[in-house]
Coordinates of C-alpha atoms and ligand atoms in Angstrom, one line a residue:
Chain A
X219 CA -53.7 31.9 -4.1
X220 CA -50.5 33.1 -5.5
X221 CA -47.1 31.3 -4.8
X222 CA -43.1 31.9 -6.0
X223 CA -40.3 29.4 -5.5
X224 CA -36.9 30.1 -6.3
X225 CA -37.4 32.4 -8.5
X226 CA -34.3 34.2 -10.6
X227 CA -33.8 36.9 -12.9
X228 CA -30.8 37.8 -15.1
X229 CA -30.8 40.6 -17.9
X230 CA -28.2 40.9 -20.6
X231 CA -25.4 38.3 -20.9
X232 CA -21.8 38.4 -20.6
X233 CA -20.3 41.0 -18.7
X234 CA -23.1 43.0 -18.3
X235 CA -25.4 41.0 -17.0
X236 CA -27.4 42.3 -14.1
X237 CA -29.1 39.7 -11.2
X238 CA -32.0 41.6 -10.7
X239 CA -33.5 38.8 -8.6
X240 CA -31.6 36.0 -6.8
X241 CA -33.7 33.5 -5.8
X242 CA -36.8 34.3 -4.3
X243 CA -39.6 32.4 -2.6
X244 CA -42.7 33.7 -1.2
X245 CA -46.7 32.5 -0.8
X246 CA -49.2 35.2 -0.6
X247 CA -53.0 34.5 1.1
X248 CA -56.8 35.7 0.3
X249 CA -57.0 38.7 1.7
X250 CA -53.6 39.4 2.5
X251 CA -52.2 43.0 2.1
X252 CA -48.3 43.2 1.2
X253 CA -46.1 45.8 1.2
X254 CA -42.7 45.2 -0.3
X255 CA -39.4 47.7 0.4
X256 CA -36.0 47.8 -0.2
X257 CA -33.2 50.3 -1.8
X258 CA -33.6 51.4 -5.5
X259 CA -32.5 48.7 -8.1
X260 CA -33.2 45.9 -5.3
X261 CA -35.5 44.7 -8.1
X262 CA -38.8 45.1 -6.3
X263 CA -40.4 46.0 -9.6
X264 CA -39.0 43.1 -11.3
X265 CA -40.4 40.8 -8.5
X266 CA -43.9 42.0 -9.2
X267 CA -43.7 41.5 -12.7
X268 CA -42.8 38.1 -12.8
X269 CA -45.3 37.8 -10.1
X270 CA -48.3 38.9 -12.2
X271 CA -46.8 37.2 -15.8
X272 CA -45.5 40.3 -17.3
X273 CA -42.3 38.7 -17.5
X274 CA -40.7 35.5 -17.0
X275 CA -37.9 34.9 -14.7
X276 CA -34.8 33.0 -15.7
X277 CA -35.4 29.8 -13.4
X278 CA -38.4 29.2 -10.6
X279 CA -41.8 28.8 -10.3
X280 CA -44.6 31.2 -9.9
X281 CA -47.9 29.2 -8.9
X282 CA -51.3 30.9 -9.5
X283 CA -54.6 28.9 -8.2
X284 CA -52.8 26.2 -8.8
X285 CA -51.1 26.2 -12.2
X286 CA -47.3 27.5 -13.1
X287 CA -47.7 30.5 -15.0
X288 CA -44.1 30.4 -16.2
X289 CA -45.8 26.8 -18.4
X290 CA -48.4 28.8 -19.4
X291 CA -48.7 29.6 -23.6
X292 CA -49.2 33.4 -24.3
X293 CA -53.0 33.4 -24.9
X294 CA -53.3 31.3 -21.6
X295 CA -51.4 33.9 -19.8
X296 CA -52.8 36.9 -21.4
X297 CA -56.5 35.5 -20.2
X298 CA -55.1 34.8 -17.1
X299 CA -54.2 37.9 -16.3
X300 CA -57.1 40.1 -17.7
X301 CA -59.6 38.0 -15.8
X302 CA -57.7 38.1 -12.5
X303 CA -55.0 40.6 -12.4
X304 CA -54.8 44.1 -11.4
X305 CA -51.2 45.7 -11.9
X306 CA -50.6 49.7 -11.3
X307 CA -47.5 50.6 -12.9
X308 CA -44.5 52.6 -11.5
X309 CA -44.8 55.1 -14.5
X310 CA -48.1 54.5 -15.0
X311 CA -48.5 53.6 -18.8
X312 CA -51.3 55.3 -19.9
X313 CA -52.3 55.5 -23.2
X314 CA -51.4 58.7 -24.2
X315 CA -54.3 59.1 -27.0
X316 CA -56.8 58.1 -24.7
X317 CA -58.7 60.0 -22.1
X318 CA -59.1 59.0 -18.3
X319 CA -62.3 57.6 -18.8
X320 CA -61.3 55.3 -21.9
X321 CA -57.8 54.2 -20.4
X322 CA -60.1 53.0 -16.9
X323 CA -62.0 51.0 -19.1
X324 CA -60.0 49.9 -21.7
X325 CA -59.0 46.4 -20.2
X326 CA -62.8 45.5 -19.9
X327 CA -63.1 46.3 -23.1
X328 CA -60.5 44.2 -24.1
X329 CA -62.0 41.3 -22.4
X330 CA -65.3 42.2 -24.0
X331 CA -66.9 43.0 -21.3
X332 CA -69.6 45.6 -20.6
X333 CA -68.5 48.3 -18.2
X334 CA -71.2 48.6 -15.4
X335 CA -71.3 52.5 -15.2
X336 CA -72.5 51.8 -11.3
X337 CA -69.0 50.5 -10.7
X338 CA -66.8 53.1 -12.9
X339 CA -68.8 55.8 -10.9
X340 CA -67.9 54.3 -7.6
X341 CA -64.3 54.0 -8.5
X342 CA -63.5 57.4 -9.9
X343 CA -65.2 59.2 -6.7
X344 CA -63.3 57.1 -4.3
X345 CA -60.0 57.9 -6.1
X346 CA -61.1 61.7 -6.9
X347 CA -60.9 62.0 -10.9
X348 CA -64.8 62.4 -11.7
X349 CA -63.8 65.5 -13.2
X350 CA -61.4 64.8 -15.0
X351 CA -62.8 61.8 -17.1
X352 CA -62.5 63.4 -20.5
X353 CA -58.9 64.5 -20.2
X354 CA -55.7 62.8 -21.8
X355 CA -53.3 62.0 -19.7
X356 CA -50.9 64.8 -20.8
X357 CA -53.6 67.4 -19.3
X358 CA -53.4 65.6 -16.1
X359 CA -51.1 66.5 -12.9
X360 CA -48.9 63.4 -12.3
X361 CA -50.9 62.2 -8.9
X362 CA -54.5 62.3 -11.3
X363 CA -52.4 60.2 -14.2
X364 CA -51.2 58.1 -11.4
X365 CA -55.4 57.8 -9.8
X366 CA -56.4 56.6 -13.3
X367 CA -53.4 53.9 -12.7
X368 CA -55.0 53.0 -10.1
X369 CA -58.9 52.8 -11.3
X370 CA -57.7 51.1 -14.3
X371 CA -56.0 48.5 -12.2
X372 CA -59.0 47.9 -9.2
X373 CA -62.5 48.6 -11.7
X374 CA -63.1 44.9 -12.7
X375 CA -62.0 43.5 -8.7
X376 CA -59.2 41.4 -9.6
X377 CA -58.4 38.4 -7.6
X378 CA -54.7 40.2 -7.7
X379 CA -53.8 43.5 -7.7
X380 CA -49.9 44.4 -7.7
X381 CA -49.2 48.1 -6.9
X382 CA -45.7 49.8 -8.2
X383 CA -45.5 52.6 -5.5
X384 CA -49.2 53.8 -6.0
X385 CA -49.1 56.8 -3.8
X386 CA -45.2 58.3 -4.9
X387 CA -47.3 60.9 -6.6
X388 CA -49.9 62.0 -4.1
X389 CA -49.7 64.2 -1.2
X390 CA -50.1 62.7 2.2
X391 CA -53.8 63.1 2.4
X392 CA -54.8 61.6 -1.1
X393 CA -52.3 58.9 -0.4
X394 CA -53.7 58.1 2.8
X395 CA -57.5 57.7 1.3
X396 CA -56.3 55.4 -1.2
X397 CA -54.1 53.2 0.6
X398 CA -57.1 53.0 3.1
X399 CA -59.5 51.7 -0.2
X400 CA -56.8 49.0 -0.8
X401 CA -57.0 47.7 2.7
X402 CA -60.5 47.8 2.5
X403 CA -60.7 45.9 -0.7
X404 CA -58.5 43.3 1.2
X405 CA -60.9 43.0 4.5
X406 CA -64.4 42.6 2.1
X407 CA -63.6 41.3 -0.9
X408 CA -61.0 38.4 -0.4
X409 CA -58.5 40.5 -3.0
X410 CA -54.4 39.8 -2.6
X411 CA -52.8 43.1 -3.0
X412 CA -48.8 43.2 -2.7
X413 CA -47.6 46.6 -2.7
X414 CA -44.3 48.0 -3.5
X415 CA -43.6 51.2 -1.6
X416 CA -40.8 53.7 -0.5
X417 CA -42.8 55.4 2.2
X418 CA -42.8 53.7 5.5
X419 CA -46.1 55.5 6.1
X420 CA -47.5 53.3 3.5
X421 CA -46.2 50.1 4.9
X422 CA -48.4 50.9 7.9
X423 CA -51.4 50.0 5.7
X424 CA -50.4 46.7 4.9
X425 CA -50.5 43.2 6.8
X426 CA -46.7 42.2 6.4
X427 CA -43.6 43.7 4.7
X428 CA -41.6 41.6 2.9
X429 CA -37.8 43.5 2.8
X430 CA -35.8 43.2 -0.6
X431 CA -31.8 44.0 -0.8
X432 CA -30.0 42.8 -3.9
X433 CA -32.5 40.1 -5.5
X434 CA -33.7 38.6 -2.3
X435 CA -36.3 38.7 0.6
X436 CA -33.9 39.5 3.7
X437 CA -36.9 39.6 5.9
X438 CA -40.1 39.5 6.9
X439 CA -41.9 41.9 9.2
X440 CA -45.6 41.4 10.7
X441 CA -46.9 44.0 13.0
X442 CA -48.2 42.3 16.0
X443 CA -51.9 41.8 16.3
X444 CA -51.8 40.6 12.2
Chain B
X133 CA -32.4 86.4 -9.1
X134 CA -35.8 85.2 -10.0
X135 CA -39.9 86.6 -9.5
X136 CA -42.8 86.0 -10.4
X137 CA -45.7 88.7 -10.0
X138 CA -49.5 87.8 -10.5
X139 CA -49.2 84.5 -12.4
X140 CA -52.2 83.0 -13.5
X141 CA -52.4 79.9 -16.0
X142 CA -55.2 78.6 -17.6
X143 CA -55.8 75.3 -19.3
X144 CA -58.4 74.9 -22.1
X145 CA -61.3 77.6 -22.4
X146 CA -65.5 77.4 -22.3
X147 CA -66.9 75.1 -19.8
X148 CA -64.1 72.6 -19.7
X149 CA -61.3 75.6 -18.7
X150 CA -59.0 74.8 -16.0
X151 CA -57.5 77.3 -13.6
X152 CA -54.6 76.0 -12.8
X153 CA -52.7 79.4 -10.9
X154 CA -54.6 82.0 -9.9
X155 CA -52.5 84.3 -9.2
X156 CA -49.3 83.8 -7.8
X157 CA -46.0 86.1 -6.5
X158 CA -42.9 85.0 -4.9
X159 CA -39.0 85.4 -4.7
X160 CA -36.2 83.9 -4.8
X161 CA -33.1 84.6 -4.0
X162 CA -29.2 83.4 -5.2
X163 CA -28.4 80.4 -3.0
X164 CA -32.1 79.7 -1.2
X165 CA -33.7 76.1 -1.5
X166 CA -37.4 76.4 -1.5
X167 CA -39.4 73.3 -1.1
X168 CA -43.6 73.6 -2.9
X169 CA -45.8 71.5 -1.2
X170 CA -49.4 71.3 -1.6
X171 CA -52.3 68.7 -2.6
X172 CA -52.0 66.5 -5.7
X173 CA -54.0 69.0 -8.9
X174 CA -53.3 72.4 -6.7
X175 CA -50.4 73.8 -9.4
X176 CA -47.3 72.6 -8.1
X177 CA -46.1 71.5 -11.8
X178 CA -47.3 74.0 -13.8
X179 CA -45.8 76.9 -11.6
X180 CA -42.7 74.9 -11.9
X181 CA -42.9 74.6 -15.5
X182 CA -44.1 78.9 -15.8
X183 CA -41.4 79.7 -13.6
X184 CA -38.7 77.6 -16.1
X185 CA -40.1 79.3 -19.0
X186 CA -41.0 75.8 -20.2
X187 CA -44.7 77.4 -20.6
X188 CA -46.1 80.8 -20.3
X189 CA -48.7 82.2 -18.4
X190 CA -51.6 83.6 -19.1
X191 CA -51.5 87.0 -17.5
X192 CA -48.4 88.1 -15.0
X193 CA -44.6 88.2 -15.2
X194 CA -41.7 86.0 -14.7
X195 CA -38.6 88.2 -14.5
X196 CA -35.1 86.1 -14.4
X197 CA -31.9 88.1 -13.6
X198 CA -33.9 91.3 -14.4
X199 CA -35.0 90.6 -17.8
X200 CA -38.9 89.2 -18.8
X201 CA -39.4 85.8 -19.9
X202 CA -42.7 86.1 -20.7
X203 CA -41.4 89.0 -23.5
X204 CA -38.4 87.0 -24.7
X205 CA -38.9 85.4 -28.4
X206 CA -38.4 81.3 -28.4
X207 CA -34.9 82.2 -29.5
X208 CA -33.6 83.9 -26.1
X209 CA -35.7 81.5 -23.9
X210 CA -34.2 78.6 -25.5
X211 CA -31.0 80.2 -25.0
X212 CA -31.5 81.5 -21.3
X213 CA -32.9 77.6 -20.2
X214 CA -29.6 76.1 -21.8
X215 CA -27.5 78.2 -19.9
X216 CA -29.1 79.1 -16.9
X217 CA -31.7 76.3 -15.6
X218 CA -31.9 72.8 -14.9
X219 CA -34.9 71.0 -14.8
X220 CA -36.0 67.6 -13.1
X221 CA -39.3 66.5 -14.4
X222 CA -41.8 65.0 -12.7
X223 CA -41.7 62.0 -15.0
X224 CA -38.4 62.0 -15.6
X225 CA -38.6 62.6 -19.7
X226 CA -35.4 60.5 -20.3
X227 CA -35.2 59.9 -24.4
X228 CA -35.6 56.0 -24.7
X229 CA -33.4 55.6 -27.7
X230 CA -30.8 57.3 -25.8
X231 CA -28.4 55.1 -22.9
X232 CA -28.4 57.3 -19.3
X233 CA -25.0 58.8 -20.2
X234 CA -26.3 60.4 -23.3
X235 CA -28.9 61.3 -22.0
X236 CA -27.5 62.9 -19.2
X237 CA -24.6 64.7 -21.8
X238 CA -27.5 65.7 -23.9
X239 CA -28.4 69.5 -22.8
X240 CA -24.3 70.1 -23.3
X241 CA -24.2 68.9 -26.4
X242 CA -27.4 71.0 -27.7
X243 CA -25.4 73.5 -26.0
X244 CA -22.4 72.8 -28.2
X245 CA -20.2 72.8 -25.3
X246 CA -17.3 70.0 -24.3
X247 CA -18.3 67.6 -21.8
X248 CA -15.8 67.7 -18.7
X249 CA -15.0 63.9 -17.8
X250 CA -14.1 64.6 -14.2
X251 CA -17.7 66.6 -13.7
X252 CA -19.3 63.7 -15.3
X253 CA -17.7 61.2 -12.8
X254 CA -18.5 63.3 -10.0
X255 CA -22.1 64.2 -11.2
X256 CA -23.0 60.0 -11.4
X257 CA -20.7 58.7 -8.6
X258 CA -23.1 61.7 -6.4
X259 CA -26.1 59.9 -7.4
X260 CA -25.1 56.6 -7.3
X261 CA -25.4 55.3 -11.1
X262 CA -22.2 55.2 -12.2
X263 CA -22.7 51.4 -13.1
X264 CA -25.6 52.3 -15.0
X265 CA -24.4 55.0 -17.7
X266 CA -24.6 52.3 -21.0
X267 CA -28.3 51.3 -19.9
X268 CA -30.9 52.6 -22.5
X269 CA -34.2 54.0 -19.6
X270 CA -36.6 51.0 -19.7
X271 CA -33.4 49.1 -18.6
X272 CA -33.4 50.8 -15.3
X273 CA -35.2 50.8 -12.2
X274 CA -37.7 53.8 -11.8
X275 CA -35.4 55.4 -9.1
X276 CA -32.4 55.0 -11.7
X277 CA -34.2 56.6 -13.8
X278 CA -35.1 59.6 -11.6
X279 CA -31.3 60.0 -10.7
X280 CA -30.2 60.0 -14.6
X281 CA -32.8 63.3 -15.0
X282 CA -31.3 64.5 -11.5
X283 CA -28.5 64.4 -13.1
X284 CA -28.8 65.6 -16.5
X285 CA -29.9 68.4 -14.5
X286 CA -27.1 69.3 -12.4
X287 CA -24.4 68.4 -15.1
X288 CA -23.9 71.8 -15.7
X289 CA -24.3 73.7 -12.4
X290 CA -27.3 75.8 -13.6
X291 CA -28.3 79.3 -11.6
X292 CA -31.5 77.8 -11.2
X293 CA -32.7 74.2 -10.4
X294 CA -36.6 73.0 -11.3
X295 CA -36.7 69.8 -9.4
X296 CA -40.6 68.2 -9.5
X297 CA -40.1 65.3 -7.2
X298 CA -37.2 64.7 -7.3
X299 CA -37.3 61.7 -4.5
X300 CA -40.8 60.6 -5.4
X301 CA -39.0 57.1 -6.8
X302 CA -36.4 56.9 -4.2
X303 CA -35.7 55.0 -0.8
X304 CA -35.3 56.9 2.2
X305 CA -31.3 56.6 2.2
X306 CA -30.6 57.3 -1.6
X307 CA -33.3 60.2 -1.4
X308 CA -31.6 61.9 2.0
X309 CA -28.1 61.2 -0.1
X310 CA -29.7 63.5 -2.5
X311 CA -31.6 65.8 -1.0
X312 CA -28.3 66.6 1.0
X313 CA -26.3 67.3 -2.1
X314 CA -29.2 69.4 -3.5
X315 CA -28.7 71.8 -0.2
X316 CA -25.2 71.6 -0.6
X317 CA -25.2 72.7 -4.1
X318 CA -27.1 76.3 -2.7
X319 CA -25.0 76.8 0.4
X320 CA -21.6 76.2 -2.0
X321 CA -22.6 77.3 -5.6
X322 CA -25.2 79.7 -4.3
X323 CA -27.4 77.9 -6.7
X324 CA -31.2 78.9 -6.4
X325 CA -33.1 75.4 -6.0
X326 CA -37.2 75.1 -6.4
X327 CA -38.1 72.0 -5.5
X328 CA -42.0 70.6 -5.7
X329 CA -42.3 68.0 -3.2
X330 CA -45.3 65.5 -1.2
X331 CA -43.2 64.3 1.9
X332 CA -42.3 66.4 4.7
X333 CA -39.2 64.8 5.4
X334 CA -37.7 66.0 1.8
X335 CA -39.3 69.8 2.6
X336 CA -36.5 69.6 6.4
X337 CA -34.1 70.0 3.7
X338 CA -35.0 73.5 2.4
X339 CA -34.7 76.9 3.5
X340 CA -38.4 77.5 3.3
X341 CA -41.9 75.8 2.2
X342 CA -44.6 77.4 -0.1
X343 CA -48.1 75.7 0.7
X344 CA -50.1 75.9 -2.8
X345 CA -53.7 75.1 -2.9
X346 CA -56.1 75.6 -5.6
X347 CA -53.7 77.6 -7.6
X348 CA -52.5 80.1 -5.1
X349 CA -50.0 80.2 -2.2
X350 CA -51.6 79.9 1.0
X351 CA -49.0 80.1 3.5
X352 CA -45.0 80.6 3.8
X353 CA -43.2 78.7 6.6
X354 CA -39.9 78.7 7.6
X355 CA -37.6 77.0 9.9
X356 CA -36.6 78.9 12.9
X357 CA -32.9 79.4 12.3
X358 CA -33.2 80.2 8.7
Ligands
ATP616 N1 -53.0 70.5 -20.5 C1 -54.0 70.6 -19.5 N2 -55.3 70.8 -19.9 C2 -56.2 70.9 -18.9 N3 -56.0 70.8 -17.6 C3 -54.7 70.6 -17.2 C4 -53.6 70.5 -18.1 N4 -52.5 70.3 -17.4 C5 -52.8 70.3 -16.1 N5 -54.2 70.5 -16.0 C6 -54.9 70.6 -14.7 O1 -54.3 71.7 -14.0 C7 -54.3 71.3 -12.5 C8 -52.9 71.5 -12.0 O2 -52.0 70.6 -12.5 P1 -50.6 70.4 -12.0 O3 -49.9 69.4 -12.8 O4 -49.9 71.7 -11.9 O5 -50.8 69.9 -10.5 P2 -49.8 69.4 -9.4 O6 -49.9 70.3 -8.2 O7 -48.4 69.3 -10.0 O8 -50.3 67.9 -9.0 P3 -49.5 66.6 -8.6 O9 -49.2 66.7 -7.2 O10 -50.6 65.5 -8.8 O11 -48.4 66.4 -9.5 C9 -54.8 69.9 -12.4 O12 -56.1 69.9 -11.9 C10 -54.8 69.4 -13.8 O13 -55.9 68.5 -14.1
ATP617 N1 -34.1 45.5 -19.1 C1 -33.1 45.6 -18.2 N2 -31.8 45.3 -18.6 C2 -30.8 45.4 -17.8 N3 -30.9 45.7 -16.5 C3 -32.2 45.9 -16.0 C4 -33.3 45.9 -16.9 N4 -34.4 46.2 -16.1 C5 -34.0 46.4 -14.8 N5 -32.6 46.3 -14.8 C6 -31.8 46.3 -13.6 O1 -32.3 45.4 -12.6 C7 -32.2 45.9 -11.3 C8 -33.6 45.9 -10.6 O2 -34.5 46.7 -11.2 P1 -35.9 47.0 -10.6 O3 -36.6 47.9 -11.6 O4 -36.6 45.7 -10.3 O5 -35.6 47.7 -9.2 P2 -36.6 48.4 -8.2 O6 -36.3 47.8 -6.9 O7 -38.0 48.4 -8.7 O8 -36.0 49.9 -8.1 P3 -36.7 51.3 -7.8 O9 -37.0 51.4 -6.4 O10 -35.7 52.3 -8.2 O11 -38.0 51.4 -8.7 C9 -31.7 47.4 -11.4 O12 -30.4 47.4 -11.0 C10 -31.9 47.7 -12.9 O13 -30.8 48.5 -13.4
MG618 MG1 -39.2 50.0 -9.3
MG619 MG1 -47.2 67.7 -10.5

């Protein structure tokens, strides 16, 4: 459903010019959970980005259902990725004027869609912030901004969902329950979530772990009955 | 060099108030790292940010090197933060406009005090981001840009170090790297470090753990040998 080939990305020019990515090539299944490691600045969260269209990388391809996003015009893209795209940011980027319950549903409304309040009810009691619907995000602790993240990102069932390190925020057990909701969204609805994590625990939850170091995948890792 | 006695905080009034400590006492001492752990919403952050002086409780005192904080006009507290207390925020609050040198420089120079080039070097080559110093934040990777407010932090050797998560963004390796200069820092400076953490493995590094839940502490441990 999703595929990269060669894909590179340079920032700046000149002397400083950093290679966040170095030629990268991966293909990612229905279904499939991925979790993706490596050292800070190995430019996991630049990988994602270009992944999901949020920015384009300097050369390479990035195929989704079948046509090259990096092609694509801007209002192309943008549909594209409000109808089937899910991304959970590494800081989050709430809107700070909004409250929880607006900032969940603000891409649907963007799409002009009609929330089904069946579904945002479901989602806010699986990630624990029913009660905190009507608060900004600067009266929130860090792990209930980084929930709403996370409802925002998983409300309308994208095809797609990329994660930026969605439990660095929450303790062990809260972490654990959500990282469980993602592999179960994986198992009964078809979604492709790829992952980008620190904590080894949370690699556990996932079908492979692709391994970054310096701009590329170095390796691969499948635990054996996946 | 630092207690607190009875600290409650309360957020918003009515129906929609928020207890957020209810009622909290501890110690610590001059060169004692003491790691907060506790479930995401229980009042790790804002009995970090009470503790800093950064906000005030509602009822209780916080008493630093004998004198009141919770009595002290803006004036002195601005004063006593500058001089005597670092803080690492939970989400890092880097100023965008600003490149990670200046950023990390910038408590000194509200401080009108000369920066000391060798401290500077040592401060960034510690933490790994010496290569980074003329990046503006959204040109570096989140864990980047937790080491920059790690280090804007430490620049100065404060009495007292806040650190809220300080490896939340960070790899096993670069976190350990960290962690291990943090407990350095106490057993050499005999700097007091409060750290709020969610993994266990960050919490080996400190002399002792404070379990919060639902705004109070529930339990102390300590390691055997300290
Ligand atoms: N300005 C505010 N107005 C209302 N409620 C608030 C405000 N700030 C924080 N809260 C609430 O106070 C509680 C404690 O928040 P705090 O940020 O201290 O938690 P925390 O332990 O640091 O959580 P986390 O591990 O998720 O960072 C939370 O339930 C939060 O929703
Ligand atoms: N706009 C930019 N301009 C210049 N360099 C950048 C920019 N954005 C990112 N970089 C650099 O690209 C590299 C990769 O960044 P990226 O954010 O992808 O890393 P990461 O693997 O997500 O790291 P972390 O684990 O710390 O979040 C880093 O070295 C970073 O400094
Ligand atoms: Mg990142
Ligand atoms: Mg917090």
């Amino acid at each position: 459903v999703l595929e990269c080939t060669g894909i590179t990305k340079v920032y700046g020019s000149g002397a400083v010019a950093v290679q966040a990515l170095a030629g990268v090539t991966a293909r990612f299944l229905p279904g499939e959970f991925t979790a993706v490691m490596g050292p800070s600045g190995s430019g996991k969260t630049t990988f994602l980005q270009v992944l999901a269209g949020l920015d384009s990388p300097t050369s390479g391809s990035v195929v989704i259902r079948g046509r090259d996003i990096t092609t694509m015009s801007d209002r192309e893209l943008t549909d594209l990725r409000r109808d089937r795209v899910g991304f959970v940011f590494q800081s989050f980027n709430l809107i700070p004027t909004l409250t929880a319950e607006q900032n969940i549903l603000l891409p649907l409304r963007l799409a002009r869609r009609e929330p089904d309040p069946g579904r945002l009810d479901d989602v806010v009691r699986m990630l624990g912030v029913q009660d905190r619907l009507d608060h900004r995000p600067a009266q929130l602790s860090g792990g209930q901004q980084q929930r709403v993240a996370v409802a925002r990102a998983l409300l309308t069932r994208p095809d797609l969902v990329f994660a930026d390190e969605p439990t660095g925020s929450l303790d062990l057990s809260t972490g654990s329950a959500l990282l469980d909701q993602l592999r179960t969204a994986c198992r009964t609805l078809g979604q492709t979530i790829v992952m980008v994590t620190h904590d080894p625990h949370a690699a556990t939850y996932a079908d492979r772990v692709l391994l970054l170091a310096d701009g590329r995948i170095r390796q691969e890792l499948r635990a054996p009955d996946r």
